[in-house]
Short mmCIF file of C-alpha atoms in Angstrom, two decimals:
data_model
loop_
_atom_site.label_atom_id
_atom_site.label_comp_id
_atom_site.label_asym_id
_atom_site.label_seq_id
_atom_site.Cartn_x
_atom_site.Cartn_y
_atom_site.Cartn_z
CA UNK A 1 -42.85 154.81 -0.72
CA UNK A 2 -42.91 153.71 2.96
CA UNK A 3 -40.84 156.02 5.20
CA UNK A 4 -37.99 154.21 6.82
CA UNK A 5 -36.44 154.40 10.32
CA UNK A 6 -32.75 155.25 10.15
CA UNK A 7 -30.42 153.20 12.36
CA UNK A 8 -29.45 155.17 15.49
CA UNK A 9 -26.09 155.78 17.07
CA UNK A 10 -25.88 154.48 20.66
CA UNK A 11 -26.87 157.11 23.25
CA UNK A 12 -23.95 158.27 25.43
CA UNK A 13 -24.64 157.05 28.96
CA UNK A 14 -24.06 158.83 32.19
CA UNK A 15 -22.28 156.67 34.86
CA UNK A 16 -23.06 155.38 38.30
CA UNK A 17 -20.24 157.48 39.62
CA UNK A 18 -21.60 160.66 38.13
CA UNK A 19 -25.01 160.05 39.72
CA UNK A 20 -23.33 159.23 43.07
CA UNK A 21 -21.30 162.46 42.95
CA UNK A 22 -24.42 164.46 42.08
CA UNK A 23 -26.21 163.53 45.33
CA UNK A 24 -23.30 162.65 47.63
CA UNK A 25 -23.61 158.86 47.89
CA UNK A 26 -21.54 155.90 46.79
CA UNK A 27 -21.81 154.33 43.35
CA UNK A 28 -22.86 151.13 45.11
CA UNK A 29 -25.82 152.95 46.66
CA UNK A 30 -26.89 154.16 43.27
CA UNK A 31 -26.63 150.62 41.89
CA UNK A 32 -28.78 149.26 44.80
CA UNK A 33 -31.54 151.73 43.90
CA UNK A 34 -31.99 149.70 40.71
CA UNK A 35 -30.87 146.23 41.73
CA UNK A 36 -31.77 145.97 45.42
CA UNK A 37 -34.37 148.71 46.05
CA UNK A 38 -35.43 147.14 49.38
CA UNK A 39 -32.08 148.16 50.85
CA UNK A 40 -32.78 151.87 50.44
CA UNK A 41 -35.43 154.24 51.79
CA UNK A 42 -38.12 155.40 49.37
CA UNK A 43 -36.92 158.97 49.79
CA UNK A 44 -33.29 158.11 48.88
CA UNK A 45 -34.48 156.09 45.91
CA UNK A 46 -36.50 159.03 44.69
CA UNK A 47 -33.45 161.39 45.00
CA UNK A 48 -31.45 158.91 42.98
CA UNK A 49 -34.01 158.59 40.26
CA UNK A 50 -34.50 162.32 40.03
CA UNK A 51 -30.75 162.79 39.60
CA UNK A 52 -30.64 160.02 37.05
CA UNK A 53 -33.36 161.70 34.97
CA UNK A 54 -31.60 165.04 35.26
CA UNK A 55 -28.31 163.60 33.96
CA UNK A 56 -29.89 161.29 31.34
CA UNK A 57 -28.99 158.03 33.18
CA UNK A 58 -31.36 155.09 32.60
CA UNK A 59 -29.98 152.57 35.07
CA UNK A 60 -26.97 150.27 35.33
CA UNK A 61 -25.91 148.87 31.96
CA UNK A 62 -26.76 145.21 32.09
CA UNK A 63 -24.23 144.48 29.40
CA UNK A 64 -21.47 145.47 31.76
CA UNK A 65 -22.47 142.90 34.43
CA UNK A 66 -21.91 139.46 33.07
CA UNK A 67 -22.69 140.05 29.29
CA UNK A 68 -19.26 141.00 28.06
CA UNK A 69 -19.91 139.51 24.64
CA UNK A 70 -22.09 142.56 23.83
CA UNK A 71 -25.47 140.88 23.49
CA UNK A 72 -27.87 139.41 25.92
CA UNK A 73 -29.89 137.48 23.29
CA UNK A 74 -33.06 138.78 24.88
CA UNK A 75 -35.65 141.32 24.02
CA UNK A 76 -37.99 143.14 26.42
CA UNK A 77 -41.74 143.46 26.20
CA UNK A 78 -43.21 146.35 28.21
CA UNK A 79 -46.89 146.85 28.82
CA UNK A 80 -49.05 148.85 31.30
CA UNK A 81 -51.09 145.96 32.78
CA UNK A 82 -50.28 143.48 35.61
CA UNK A 83 -48.10 140.46 34.79
CA UNK A 84 -51.13 138.14 34.58
CA UNK A 85 -52.55 140.17 31.71
CA UNK A 86 -49.99 138.63 29.32
CA UNK A 87 -51.36 135.17 30.04
CA UNK A 88 -55.10 135.71 30.41
CA UNK A 89 -55.99 138.37 27.85
CA UNK A 90 -56.60 136.63 24.58
CA UNK A 91 -55.40 139.50 22.40
CA UNK A 92 -52.17 139.81 24.40
CA UNK A 93 -51.59 136.00 24.24
CA UNK A 94 -51.86 136.03 20.40
CA UNK A 95 -49.58 139.12 20.22
CA UNK A 96 -46.95 137.50 22.34
CA UNK A 97 -47.17 134.26 20.36
CA UNK A 98 -46.35 136.23 17.24
CA UNK A 99 -43.42 138.01 18.89
CA UNK A 100 -42.11 134.69 20.34
CA UNK A 101 -42.28 133.02 16.91
CA UNK A 102 -39.81 135.52 15.49
CA UNK A 103 -37.66 135.68 18.66
CA UNK A 104 -37.23 131.87 18.67
CA UNK A 105 -36.16 131.89 15.09
CA UNK A 106 -33.53 134.52 15.95
CA UNK A 107 -32.37 132.50 19.01
CA UNK A 108 -33.57 135.17 21.47
CA UNK A 109 -35.59 134.93 24.68
CA UNK A 110 -38.31 137.34 25.82
CA UNK A 111 -38.45 139.34 29.08
CA UNK A 112 -41.80 140.64 30.25
CA UNK A 113 -41.79 144.06 32.01
CA UNK A 114 -45.37 144.59 33.24
CA UNK A 115 -47.11 147.47 35.00
CA UNK A 116 -49.37 146.95 38.04
CA UNK A 117 -53.05 146.79 38.76
CA UNK A 118 -52.75 150.15 40.51
CA UNK A 119 -51.25 151.78 37.52
CA UNK A 120 -47.86 152.33 39.26
CA UNK A 121 -44.63 152.10 37.23
CA UNK A 122 -41.11 151.66 38.35
CA UNK A 123 -38.75 152.79 35.65
CA UNK A 124 -35.92 150.74 37.19
CA UNK A 125 -37.67 147.64 35.81
CA UNK A 126 -36.58 148.42 32.29
CA UNK A 127 -33.51 150.49 33.28
CA UNK A 128 -31.81 147.37 34.67
CA UNK A 129 -33.33 144.80 32.26
CA UNK A 130 -30.72 142.76 30.40
CA UNK A 131 -32.18 143.17 26.89
CA UNK A 132 -30.88 144.13 23.49
CA UNK A 133 -34.08 145.80 22.37
CA UNK A 134 -37.60 146.53 23.49
CA UNK A 135 -41.18 146.17 22.12
CA UNK A 136 -43.69 148.51 23.94
CA UNK A 137 -47.35 147.45 23.79
CA UNK A 138 -50.24 149.88 24.18
CA UNK A 139 -48.92 152.26 26.93
CA UNK A 140 -49.58 155.80 27.60
CA UNK A 141 -47.48 158.54 26.03
CA UNK A 142 -46.62 159.74 29.56
CA UNK A 143 -45.50 156.34 30.89
CA UNK A 144 -42.11 156.79 32.65
CA UNK A 145 -40.92 153.38 31.48
CA UNK A 146 -41.18 154.52 27.87
CA UNK A 147 -39.02 157.56 28.65
CA UNK A 148 -36.41 155.43 30.37
CA UNK A 149 -36.37 153.00 27.48
CA UNK A 150 -35.70 155.82 25.00
CA UNK A 151 -32.96 157.32 27.16
CA UNK A 152 -31.31 153.94 27.38
CA UNK A 153 -30.84 154.05 23.62
CA UNK A 154 -31.74 150.41 22.76
CA UNK A 155 -33.73 149.68 19.62
CA UNK A 156 -37.46 150.20 20.27
CA UNK A 157 -40.73 149.34 18.38
CA UNK A 158 -44.13 150.38 19.61
CA UNK A 159 -47.35 148.40 19.04
CA UNK A 160 -50.62 150.37 18.97
CA UNK A 161 -49.74 153.30 21.20
CA UNK A 162 -48.29 155.77 21.62
CA UNK A 163 -47.41 157.08 18.17
CA UNK A 164 -44.03 158.81 18.18
CA UNK A 165 -42.64 160.11 14.93
CA UNK A 166 -39.09 158.88 15.34
CA UNK A 167 -39.99 155.41 16.76
CA UNK A 168 -41.08 152.53 14.51
CA UNK A 169 -44.71 151.67 15.09
CA UNK A 170 -47.14 148.83 14.21
CA UNK A 171 -50.90 149.26 14.45
CA UNK A 172 -54.15 149.51 12.59
CA UNK A 173 -56.41 152.39 11.49
CA UNK A 174 -58.23 152.49 14.79
CA UNK A 175 -60.35 155.48 13.82
CA UNK A 176 -61.42 153.96 10.55
CA UNK A 177 -62.27 150.62 12.16
CA UNK A 178 -64.31 152.32 14.90
CA UNK A 179 -66.14 154.31 12.27
CA UNK A 180 -67.15 151.09 10.57
CA UNK A 181 -68.43 149.65 13.82
CA UNK A 182 -70.53 152.68 14.67
CA UNK A 183 -71.79 153.04 11.13
CA UNK A 184 -73.06 149.50 11.30
CA UNK A 185 -75.27 150.46 14.24
CA UNK A 186 -76.34 153.67 12.47
CA UNK A 187 -77.40 151.72 9.42
CA UNK A 188 -79.40 149.33 11.61
CA UNK A 189 -81.35 152.30 12.90
CA UNK A 190 -80.02 152.58 16.47
CA UNK A 191 -80.20 156.04 18.09
CA UNK A 192 -79.89 155.22 21.81
CA UNK A 193 -76.23 154.13 21.95
CA UNK A 194 -73.72 153.91 24.77
CA UNK A 195 -69.94 153.40 24.70
CA UNK A 196 -68.05 151.09 27.04
CA UNK A 197 -64.43 152.23 26.94
CA UNK A 198 -61.07 151.35 28.47
CA UNK A 199 -58.86 153.95 29.98
CA UNK A 200 -59.10 157.70 29.05
CA UNK A 201 -57.31 158.95 32.13
CA UNK A 202 -54.52 157.00 33.90
CA UNK A 203 -55.38 155.30 37.20
CA UNK A 204 -59.05 156.15 37.04
CA UNK A 205 -61.43 153.47 38.31
CA UNK A 206 -64.50 154.54 36.30
CA UNK A 207 -65.79 157.80 34.87
CA UNK A 208 -68.47 158.86 32.44
CA UNK A 209 -68.10 161.41 29.68
CA UNK A 210 -70.04 161.83 26.46
CA UNK A 211 -69.19 161.16 22.84
CA UNK A 212 -69.39 164.92 22.26
CA UNK A 213 -66.37 165.62 24.48
CA UNK A 214 -63.82 163.69 26.44
CA UNK A 215 -60.52 164.91 27.96
CA UNK A 216 -57.11 164.91 26.34
CA UNK A 217 -55.72 161.45 26.85
CA UNK A 218 -52.25 159.84 26.72
CA UNK A 219 -53.86 156.83 25.10
CA UNK A 220 -53.82 157.25 21.35
CA UNK A 221 -55.96 154.12 20.62
CA UNK A 222 -58.73 155.21 22.98
CA UNK A 223 -58.77 158.68 21.41
CA UNK A 224 -58.83 157.43 17.86
CA UNK A 225 -61.59 154.83 18.42
CA UNK A 226 -63.79 157.40 20.21
CA UNK A 227 -63.14 159.81 17.31
CA UNK A 228 -64.19 157.18 14.84
CA UNK A 229 -67.42 156.49 16.64
CA UNK A 230 -68.20 160.20 16.90
CA UNK A 231 -67.50 160.80 13.24
CA UNK A 232 -69.88 158.00 12.19
CA UNK A 233 -72.70 159.17 14.49
CA UNK A 234 -72.52 162.98 14.64
CA UNK A 235 -75.06 163.49 11.86
CA UNK A 236 -77.37 160.75 13.17
CA UNK A 237 -77.74 161.49 16.90
CA UNK A 238 -76.76 164.22 19.43
CA UNK A 239 -73.30 163.10 20.60
CA UNK A 240 -73.79 164.56 24.11
CA UNK A 241 -76.56 162.04 24.58
CA UNK A 242 -74.16 159.11 24.05
CA UNK A 243 -72.46 158.27 27.35
CA UNK A 244 -68.86 157.00 27.37
CA UNK A 245 -68.16 154.93 30.46
CA UNK A 246 -64.38 154.48 30.82
CA UNK A 247 -62.65 152.07 33.17
CA UNK A 248 -58.91 151.62 33.93
CA UNK A 249 -58.54 148.44 31.98
CA UNK A 250 -60.10 145.99 29.49
CA UNK A 251 -61.59 142.77 30.98
CA UNK A 252 -65.01 141.16 31.30
CA UNK A 253 -65.40 142.25 34.94
CA UNK A 254 -65.00 145.93 34.04
CA UNK A 255 -67.26 145.61 31.05
CA UNK A 256 -69.96 144.00 33.17
CA UNK A 257 -69.80 146.73 35.84
CA UNK A 258 -69.87 149.56 33.26
CA UNK A 259 -72.80 148.05 31.47
CA UNK A 260 -74.80 147.66 34.71
CA UNK A 261 -74.53 151.41 35.19
CA UNK A 262 -75.54 152.13 31.59
CA UNK A 263 -78.58 149.85 31.71
CA UNK A 264 -79.87 151.65 34.81
CA UNK A 265 -80.46 154.78 32.69
CA UNK A 266 -83.93 155.69 31.53
CA UNK A 267 -84.42 155.22 28.70
CA UNK A 268 -81.78 152.56 28.35
CA UNK A 269 -79.58 152.09 25.26
CA UNK A 270 -80.58 149.82 22.41
CA UNK A 271 -76.93 149.31 21.41
CA UNK A 272 -73.46 149.27 23.01
CA UNK A 273 -70.17 150.06 21.29
CA UNK A 274 -67.28 148.41 23.24
CA UNK A 275 -63.68 149.28 22.70
CA UNK A 276 -62.58 145.63 23.15
CA UNK A 277 -64.13 142.22 22.92
CA UNK A 278 -63.28 141.55 26.59
CA UNK A 279 -65.43 144.56 27.56
CA UNK A 280 -68.10 143.44 25.12
CA UNK A 281 -68.31 139.97 26.60
CA UNK A 282 -68.75 141.52 30.04
CA UNK A 283 -71.44 143.75 28.55
CA UNK A 284 -73.12 140.71 27.01
CA UNK A 285 -73.22 138.89 30.43
CA UNK A 286 -74.59 142.04 32.14
CA UNK A 287 -77.32 142.49 29.58
CA UNK A 288 -78.42 138.85 29.79
CA UNK A 289 -78.34 138.87 33.59
CA UNK A 290 -80.63 141.92 33.43
CA UNK A 291 -83.14 139.93 31.42
CA UNK A 292 -82.39 141.48 28.09
CA UNK A 293 -82.18 139.50 24.89
CA UNK A 294 -79.18 140.15 22.61
CA UNK A 295 -79.68 141.22 19.90
CA UNK A 296 -83.53 141.48 20.10
CA UNK A 297 -83.52 144.03 22.99
CA UNK A 298 -79.92 145.35 22.77
CA UNK A 299 -77.15 145.07 20.22
CA UNK A 300 -73.47 144.80 21.17
CA UNK A 301 -70.37 145.47 19.05
CA UNK A 302 -66.87 144.57 20.21
CA UNK A 303 -63.35 145.22 18.91
CA UNK A 304 -60.50 142.68 18.43
CA UNK A 305 -62.12 139.39 17.30
CA UNK A 306 -60.73 137.19 20.05
CA UNK A 307 -61.65 133.53 20.14
CA UNK A 308 -64.12 133.88 23.04
CA UNK A 309 -66.15 136.38 21.04
CA UNK A 310 -66.50 133.89 18.14
CA UNK A 311 -67.71 131.21 20.67
CA UNK A 312 -70.11 133.38 22.69
CA UNK A 313 -73.89 133.05 22.58
CA UNK A 314 -74.75 134.97 20.52
CA UNK A 315 -71.52 135.29 18.57
CA UNK A 316 -70.04 138.74 18.72
CA UNK A 317 -70.13 141.37 15.97
CA UNK A 318 -66.72 142.99 16.14
CA UNK A 319 -63.69 144.46 14.40
CA UNK A 320 -61.28 141.81 13.31
CA UNK A 321 -57.57 142.27 13.37
CA UNK A 322 -54.63 139.83 13.62
CA UNK A 323 -52.82 140.31 16.89
CA UNK A 324 -50.36 137.57 15.90
CA UNK A 325 -49.45 139.50 12.77
CA UNK A 326 -48.92 142.60 14.89
CA UNK A 327 -46.48 140.68 17.09
CA UNK A 328 -44.64 139.22 14.14
CA UNK A 329 -44.39 142.61 12.36
CA UNK A 330 -43.06 144.34 15.44
CA UNK A 331 -40.53 141.71 16.25
CA UNK A 332 -39.34 141.73 12.61
CA UNK A 333 -38.83 145.47 12.77
CA UNK A 334 -36.94 145.13 16.06
CA UNK A 335 -34.59 142.48 14.81
CA UNK A 336 -33.97 144.53 11.65
CA UNK A 337 -32.79 147.35 13.86
CA UNK A 338 -30.56 144.97 15.82
CA UNK A 339 -28.95 143.95 12.54
CA UNK A 340 -28.39 147.59 11.70
CA UNK A 341 -30.91 147.63 8.90
CA UNK A 342 -33.31 150.34 7.84
CA UNK A 343 -36.86 149.39 8.81
CA UNK A 344 -40.21 150.88 8.00
CA UNK A 345 -41.18 153.81 10.23
CA UNK A 346 -44.76 152.47 10.52
CA UNK A 347 -46.76 149.43 9.49
CA UNK A 348 -50.54 149.71 9.32
CA UNK A 349 -52.19 146.28 9.29
CA UNK A 350 -55.71 145.53 8.07
CA UNK A 351 -58.85 145.65 10.25
CA UNK A 352 -62.42 145.24 9.26
CA UNK A 353 -66.01 144.79 10.55
CA UNK A 354 -67.28 141.23 10.97
CA UNK A 355 -71.06 141.06 11.46
CA UNK A 356 -72.20 138.12 13.53
CA UNK A 357 -75.25 137.45 15.74
CA UNK A 358 -75.05 140.16 18.47
CA UNK A 359 -76.46 142.98 16.36
CA UNK A 360 -79.88 143.61 14.86
CA UNK A 361 -82.25 146.59 14.28
CA UNK A 362 -83.56 148.19 17.49
CA UNK A 363 -86.75 146.90 19.12
CA UNK A 364 -89.91 148.64 17.99
#
């Protein structure tokens, strides 16, 4: 029997007046910290936000300013990357298409609440957003926007990460899927393997660890995929000889740069495990620019099964999952909450290895 999420009672909100009294300013000044931040000094804004957190205040209630009917007919989508990520990352595009399909059927619009390239987050973005519910996509467990969303008390569903017991969640078995990817290389006979990863630590440009040990991370997906690789390979190779190069994001440029560093090692790897197809496509370009043949000289495995990976030369061996189904499942769970229904506490969608042309036995 699938555990179900119980409908929640609305969270009791602190008021602008209470925040204002706490730090000795007017209620209008507190409101401006959220709605017109350019009118206040950074120091004053910080004092207001600190008092708001202390009193459990998550920003002005948008329903009280022009939405007297009790619903905005909009849902929010929060994610850690810059705004453009929602339009140029193929996995994110498919995910948002799935969410939008359900939102349209419900007569709702969708508000994007992005992060920034620098990894900075302003919790006021969601605190003042006029939305009835929120879908959070692949953000760190320590992201302040997530904390503000939960304090605000609106219905919430999380896709991928983090995993929080009392919040409905949609994802895949990331560790199991990563195990299958690494086991494929193991069975082909590869021993010199490197990992091209997205973020392990927030706001870190690029760092290298090993598959034997990496730091505690607020990113559940990263941790589970690395754990799956390690579990598949630990009896086959020494994990401390497998470098894990982690960058702050997931795109071809970062995959290219990380792979250049890995290929400079002596001896170089005969296979790369990439935590996303975008990183893998960058790795593919870097390998080919270095004069290596894929898969004759080096094999590459991705994760996601985006359209570009199916059209690359060679086509990309990867983990397939349906991002559209993830979006539809999350949106369905969110609208179930908005209707006051009990919804599943978690949905685990299928993912599996697809072997294409980018992998082969290591060169002799």
